[in-house]
């Protein structure tokens, strides 16, 4: 009998990819994805631990799941509740202590073992099953092919984990050591996605440009070379990748932006701070001048490259002067998109125990100032597109009837008046309006009539 699995995904795109892969692993066990937890025999919360708020969200969601599980039991049914992902990895047994109705806790590196873990839950006498090991076997070697089509744009993880140990970050502890998948495995997965209708693939990695997978020639391939080979897959019209680290930008990556038309002119390159003092305290191993040089090289290779970044305000020791330096760099680079955060102390990371923590009031004010500036730049970038014709991959229904939503080459969300039959097409759209967050347009062929 078909059983329902409901997976709620928190956090980053890697978690979105992992959730889809969990569905693939569960398909042979008879599980199909359902849209609500109450209809599910298996509920998985795929969690994030990057900031304190992300972890708190998991426990608040567990409160709702507890009530649904109790209601299901009352009507004679059974719901298995699992907590996966980075909070599961970081907090392990603590999850079960705080939420004793949870049946299964597993980390991001062990979900290929889901069939065995679920069998253990079914055999257990109510005792929760915990697997937060870092298996020696890479999970990717055990994942089946996609059980269901992924739409027109899909993620593909090529690299995982991190050995960089930035002062503020939990990722090296939750995702483990850096690992690059072999080229042949990635090409096979990409071909499968394209066969199923995918036209755009975003390559994922915590440090995607640290990619150094084994090529078919037995040598180590870097990201630029991988992108060139992916671009040879017929039907793969768009390639993106995220997240890059400034330290790992190399000539091959820059040259790919110059030479590969399928590689979209957009790059997410977190800088975190515009102050060398703070960058050193963050253990980032690059300076502001290094970042500027990288941006110049990239913009020389691809003049219309849109840049995106991550910024943290209020890292321990950040002074007003450091904050001003960040605003200065932001004004100089003018990011098309950016994510900015208040520093959030994470247990076990060096910065959390650092002296000179910044007061929350100062963090809030600095974040407000930074976000105001960033929003101005996002709006300017988007407004500069009004009147232009941009190719838009139509991916899903829009907010309003008769509208479809898609992405421009610069990753802007674009709403276009078009019928559902056009879904999956890359259409020329005349951009007619812009906000800080999105664009609206009409099909160029309609506009010309
Ligand atoms: N690997 C990427 C890099 O090095 O740029 C970033 C990965 S992390 C999942 C995404 C972003 O979350 C980081 O770039 C950083 O800006 C933010 N972040 C990480 N830890 C944080 C913390 N403790 N407090 C606030 N923001 C944090
Ligand atoms: Fe975290 Fe730094 Fe690694 Fe990025 S490079 S995942 S911010 S430790």
PDB file of C-alpha atoms in Angstrom, residues 4 33 38 48 60 100 108 171 195-196 227 233 267 340 417 444:
ATOM      1  CA  UNK A   4       2.750   9.179   2.500  1.00  0.00           C
ATOM      2  CA  UNK A  33       5.408  12.604  -1.219  1.00  0.00           C
ATOM      3  CA  UNK A  38      -1.483  15.087   8.672  1.00  0.00           C
ATOM      4  CA  UNK A  48      19.119  23.962   9.641  1.00  0.00           C
ATOM      5  CA  UNK A  60       8.300  25.088  17.318  1.00  0.00           C
ATOM      6  CA  UNK A 100      10.555  12.429  23.224  1.00  0.00           C
ATOM      7  CA  UNK A 108      23.018  14.957   6.592  1.00  0.00           C
ATOM      8  CA  UNK A 171      28.966  23.884   8.909  1.00  0.00           C
ATOM      9  CA  UNK A 195      16.127  13.618 -19.728  1.00  0.00           C
ATOM     10  CA  UNK A 196      13.352  14.347 -17.203  1.00  0.00           C
ATOM     11  CA  UNK A 227      31.130  23.341 -15.966  1.00  0.00           C
ATOM     12  CA  UNK A 233      24.970  18.032 -22.468  1.00  0.00           C
ATOM     13  CA  UNK A 267      27.742  34.772  -8.942  1.00  0.00           C
ATOM     14  CA  UNK A 340      22.685  39.930   5.504  1.00  0.00           C
ATOM     15  CA  UNK A 417       1.695  37.230 -18.499  1.00  0.00           C
ATOM     16  CA  UNK A 444       8.355  39.926 -26.372  1.00  0.00           C
TER      17      UNK A 444
END
